[in-house]
Coordinates of C-alpha atoms in Angstrom, one line a residue:
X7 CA 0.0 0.0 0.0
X8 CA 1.3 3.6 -0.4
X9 CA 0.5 6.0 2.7
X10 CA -0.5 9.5 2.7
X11 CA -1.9 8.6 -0.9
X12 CA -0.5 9.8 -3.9
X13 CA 0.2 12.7 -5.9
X14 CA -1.0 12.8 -9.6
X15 CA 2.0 12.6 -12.1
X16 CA 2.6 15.4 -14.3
X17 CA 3.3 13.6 -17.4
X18 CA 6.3 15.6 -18.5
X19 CA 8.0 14.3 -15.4
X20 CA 7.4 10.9 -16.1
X21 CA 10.0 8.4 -15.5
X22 CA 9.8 4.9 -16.5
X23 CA 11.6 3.2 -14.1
X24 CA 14.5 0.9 -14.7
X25 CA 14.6 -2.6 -14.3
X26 CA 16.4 -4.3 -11.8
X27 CA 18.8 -6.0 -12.9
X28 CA 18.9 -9.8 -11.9
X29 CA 15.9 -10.4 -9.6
X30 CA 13.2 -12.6 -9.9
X31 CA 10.8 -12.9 -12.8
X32 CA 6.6 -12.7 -11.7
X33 CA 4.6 -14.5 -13.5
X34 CA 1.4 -13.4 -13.8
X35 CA -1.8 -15.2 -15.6
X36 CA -5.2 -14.2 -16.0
X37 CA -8.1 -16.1 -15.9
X38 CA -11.9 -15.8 -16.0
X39 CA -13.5 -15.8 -12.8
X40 CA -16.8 -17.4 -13.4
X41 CA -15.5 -21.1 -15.5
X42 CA -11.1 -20.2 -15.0
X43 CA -10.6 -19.8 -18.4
X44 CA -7.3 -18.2 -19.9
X45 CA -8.0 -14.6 -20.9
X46 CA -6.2 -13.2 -24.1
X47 CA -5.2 -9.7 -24.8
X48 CA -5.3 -8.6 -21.2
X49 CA -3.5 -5.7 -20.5
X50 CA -1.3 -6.3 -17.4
X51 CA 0.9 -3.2 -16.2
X52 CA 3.9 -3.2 -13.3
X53 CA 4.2 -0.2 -10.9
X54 CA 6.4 0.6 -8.4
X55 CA 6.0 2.2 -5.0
X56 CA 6.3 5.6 -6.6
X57 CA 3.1 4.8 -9.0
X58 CA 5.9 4.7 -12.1
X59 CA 5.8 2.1 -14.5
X60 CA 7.8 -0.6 -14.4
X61 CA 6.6 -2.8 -17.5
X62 CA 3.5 -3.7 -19.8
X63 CA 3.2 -7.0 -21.2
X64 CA -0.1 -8.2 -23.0
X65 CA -1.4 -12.2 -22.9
X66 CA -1.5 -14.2 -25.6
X67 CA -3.7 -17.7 -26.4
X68 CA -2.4 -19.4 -22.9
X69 CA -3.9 -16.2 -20.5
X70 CA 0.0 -15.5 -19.2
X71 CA 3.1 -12.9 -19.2
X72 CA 6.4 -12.9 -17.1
X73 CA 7.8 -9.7 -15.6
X74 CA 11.7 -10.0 -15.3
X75 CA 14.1 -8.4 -12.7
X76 CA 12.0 -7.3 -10.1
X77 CA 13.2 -6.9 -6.3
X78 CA 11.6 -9.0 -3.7
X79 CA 12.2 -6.2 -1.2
X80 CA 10.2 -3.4 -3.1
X81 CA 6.4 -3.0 -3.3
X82 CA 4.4 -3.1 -6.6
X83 CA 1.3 -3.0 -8.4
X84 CA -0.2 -5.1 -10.9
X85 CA -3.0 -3.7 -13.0
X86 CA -4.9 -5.7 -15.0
X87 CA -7.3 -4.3 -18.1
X88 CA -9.6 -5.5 -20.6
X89 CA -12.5 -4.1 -21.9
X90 CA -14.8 -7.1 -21.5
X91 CA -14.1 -7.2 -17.4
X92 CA -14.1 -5.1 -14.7
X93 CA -10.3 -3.9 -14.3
X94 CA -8.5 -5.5 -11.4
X95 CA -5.3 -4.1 -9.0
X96 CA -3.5 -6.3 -6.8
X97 CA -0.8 -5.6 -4.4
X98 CA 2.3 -8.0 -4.9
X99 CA 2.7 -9.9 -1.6
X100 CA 6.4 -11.3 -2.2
X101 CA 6.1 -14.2 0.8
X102 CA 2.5 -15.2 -0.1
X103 CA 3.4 -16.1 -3.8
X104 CA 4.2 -19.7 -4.8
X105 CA 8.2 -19.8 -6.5
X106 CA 9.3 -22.5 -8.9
X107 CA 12.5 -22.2 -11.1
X108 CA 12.9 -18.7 -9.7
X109 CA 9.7 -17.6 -10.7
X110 CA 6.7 -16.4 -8.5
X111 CA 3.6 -16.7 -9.3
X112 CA 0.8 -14.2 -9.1
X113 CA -3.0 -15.1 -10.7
X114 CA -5.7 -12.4 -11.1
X115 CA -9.6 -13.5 -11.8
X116 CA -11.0 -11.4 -13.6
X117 CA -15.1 -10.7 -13.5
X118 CA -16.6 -10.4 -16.8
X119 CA -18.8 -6.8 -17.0
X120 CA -22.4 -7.3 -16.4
X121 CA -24.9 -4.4 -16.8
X122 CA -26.7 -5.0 -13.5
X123 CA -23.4 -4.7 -11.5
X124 CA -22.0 -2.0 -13.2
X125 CA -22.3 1.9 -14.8
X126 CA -20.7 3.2 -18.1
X127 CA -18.4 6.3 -18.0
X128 CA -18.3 8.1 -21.0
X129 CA -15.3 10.4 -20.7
X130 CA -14.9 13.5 -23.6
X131 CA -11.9 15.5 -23.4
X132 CA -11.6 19.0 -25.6
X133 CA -8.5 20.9 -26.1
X134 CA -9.0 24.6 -25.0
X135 CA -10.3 25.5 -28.4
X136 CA -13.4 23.3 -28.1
X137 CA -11.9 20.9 -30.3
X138 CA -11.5 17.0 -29.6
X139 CA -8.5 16.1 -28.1
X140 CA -8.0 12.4 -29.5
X141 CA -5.3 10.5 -28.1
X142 CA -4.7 12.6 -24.7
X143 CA -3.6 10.4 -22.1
X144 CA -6.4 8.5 -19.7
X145 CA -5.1 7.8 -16.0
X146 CA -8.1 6.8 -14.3
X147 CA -7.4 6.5 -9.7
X148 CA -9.9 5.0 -7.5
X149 CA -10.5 6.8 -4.0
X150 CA -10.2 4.7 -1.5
X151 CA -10.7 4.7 2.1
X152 CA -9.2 7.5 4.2
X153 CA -9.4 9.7 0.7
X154 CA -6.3 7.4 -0.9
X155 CA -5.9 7.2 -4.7
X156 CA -5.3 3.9 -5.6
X157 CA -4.1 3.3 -9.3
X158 CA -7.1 1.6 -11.5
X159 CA -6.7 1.5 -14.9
X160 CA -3.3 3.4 -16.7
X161 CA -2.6 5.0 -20.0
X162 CA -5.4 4.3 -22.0
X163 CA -6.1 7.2 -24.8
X164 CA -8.9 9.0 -26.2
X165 CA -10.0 7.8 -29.9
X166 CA -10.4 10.5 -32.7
X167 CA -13.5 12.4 -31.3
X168 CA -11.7 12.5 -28.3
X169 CA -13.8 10.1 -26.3
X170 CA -13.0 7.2 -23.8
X171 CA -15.5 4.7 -22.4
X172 CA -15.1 2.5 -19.5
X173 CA -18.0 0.5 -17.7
X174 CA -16.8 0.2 -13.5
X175 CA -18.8 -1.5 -10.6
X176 CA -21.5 0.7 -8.6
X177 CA -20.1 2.5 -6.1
X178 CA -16.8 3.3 -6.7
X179 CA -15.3 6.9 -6.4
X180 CA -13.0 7.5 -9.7
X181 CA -10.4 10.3 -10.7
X182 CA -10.3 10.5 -14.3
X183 CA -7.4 12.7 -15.5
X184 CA -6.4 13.6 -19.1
X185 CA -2.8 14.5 -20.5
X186 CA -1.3 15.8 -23.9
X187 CA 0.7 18.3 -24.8
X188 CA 1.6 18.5 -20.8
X189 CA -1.4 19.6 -19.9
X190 CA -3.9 18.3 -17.9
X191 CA -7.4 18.0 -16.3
X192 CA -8.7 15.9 -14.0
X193 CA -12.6 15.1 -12.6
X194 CA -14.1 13.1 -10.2
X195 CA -17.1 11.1 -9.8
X196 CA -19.3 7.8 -7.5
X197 CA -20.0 5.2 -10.6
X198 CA -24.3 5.2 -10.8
X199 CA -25.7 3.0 -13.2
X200 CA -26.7 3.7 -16.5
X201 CA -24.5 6.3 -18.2
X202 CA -22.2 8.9 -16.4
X203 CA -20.1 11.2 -18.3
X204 CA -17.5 13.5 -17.4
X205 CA -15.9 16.0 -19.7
X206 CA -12.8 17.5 -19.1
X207 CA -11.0 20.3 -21.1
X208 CA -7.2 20.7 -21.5
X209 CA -6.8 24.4 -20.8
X210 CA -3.6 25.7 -22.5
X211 CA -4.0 22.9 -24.9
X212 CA -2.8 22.7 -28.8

């Protein structure tokens, strides 16, 4: 866990962190939740204590990817995307994890979307001409208990009318914020069902 929260990342700052060299390898599968069936092209993305990434890697046919040279001694997140189920984050616990051949082993089910347990977020972001800003930067943060921002689903982008959709389970408090041209905007809103839209405009934009 991170405490005392986080502080949004100004994307010009950036820094994709190195890795480790050596270390262990995590690997990391994802499967359905409801019959365990390998998921393909499941976004899974590393972060470190310092919400910076560490590595994307997509599944292929058998559901799986392997993270390299990671430290057993630092804390990390795995995120886990796919537009067909509800995004998952878990927080690697090193001395839970089963190790084999100098692997650990990490598996995430995921819960395939369902109308009735979830609400659609329609996110529009304009440049501060009015026009569509397609392919800003998504980073979409989850608030927590004690007003912590958790890291839920990263770097996704707008397509050319400058429009994101995401469907999320009731309840939950999200922080959508928008990036390009470093600069930014960032809104806030408790999932309903049906549709919920925020709009968000990139002041100082191209």
């Amino acid at each position: 866990s991170f405490p005392g929260g986080i502080t949004l990342r100004n994307a010009e700052e950036t820094i994709i962190a190195s890795l480790t060299e050596g270390g262990i390898i995590l690997f990391v599968s994802a499967k359905n939740k409801t019959n365990s069936t390998p998921l393909q092209n499941v976004e899974f993305l590393v972060l470190d204590e310092q919400n910076q990434k560490i590595a994307t890697q997509t599944t292929n046919f058998s559901g799986d990817v392997e993270f390299p040279g990671l430290n057993q001694t630092k804390d990390y997140w795995v995120l886990a995307f796919h537009p067909n189920y509800f995004p998952e984050r878990v927080n690697v616990e090193w001395a839970s994890l089963p190790e084999s051949d100098g692997k650990k082993t990490l598996g995430l089910l995921l819960t395939p979307i369902t109308t009735e347990q979830s609400g659609t977020i329609v996110i529009f972001v304009s440049e501060n001409n009015g026009k569509a800003a397609n392919d800003a930067t998504l980073t979409i943060w989850e608030r927590g208990e004690g007003d912590v921002l958790f890291p839920y689903v990263y770097e996704q982008h707008t397509d050319v009318g400058g429009s994101f959709t995401l469907r999320v389970p009731l309840g939950k408090t999200i922080l959508v914020e928008a990036e390009k041209g470093g600069v930014s905007d960032s809104e806030e809103l408790t999932v309903a069902a049906g549709l919920n839209k925020l709009t968000l405009t990139l002041n100082g934009g191209l």
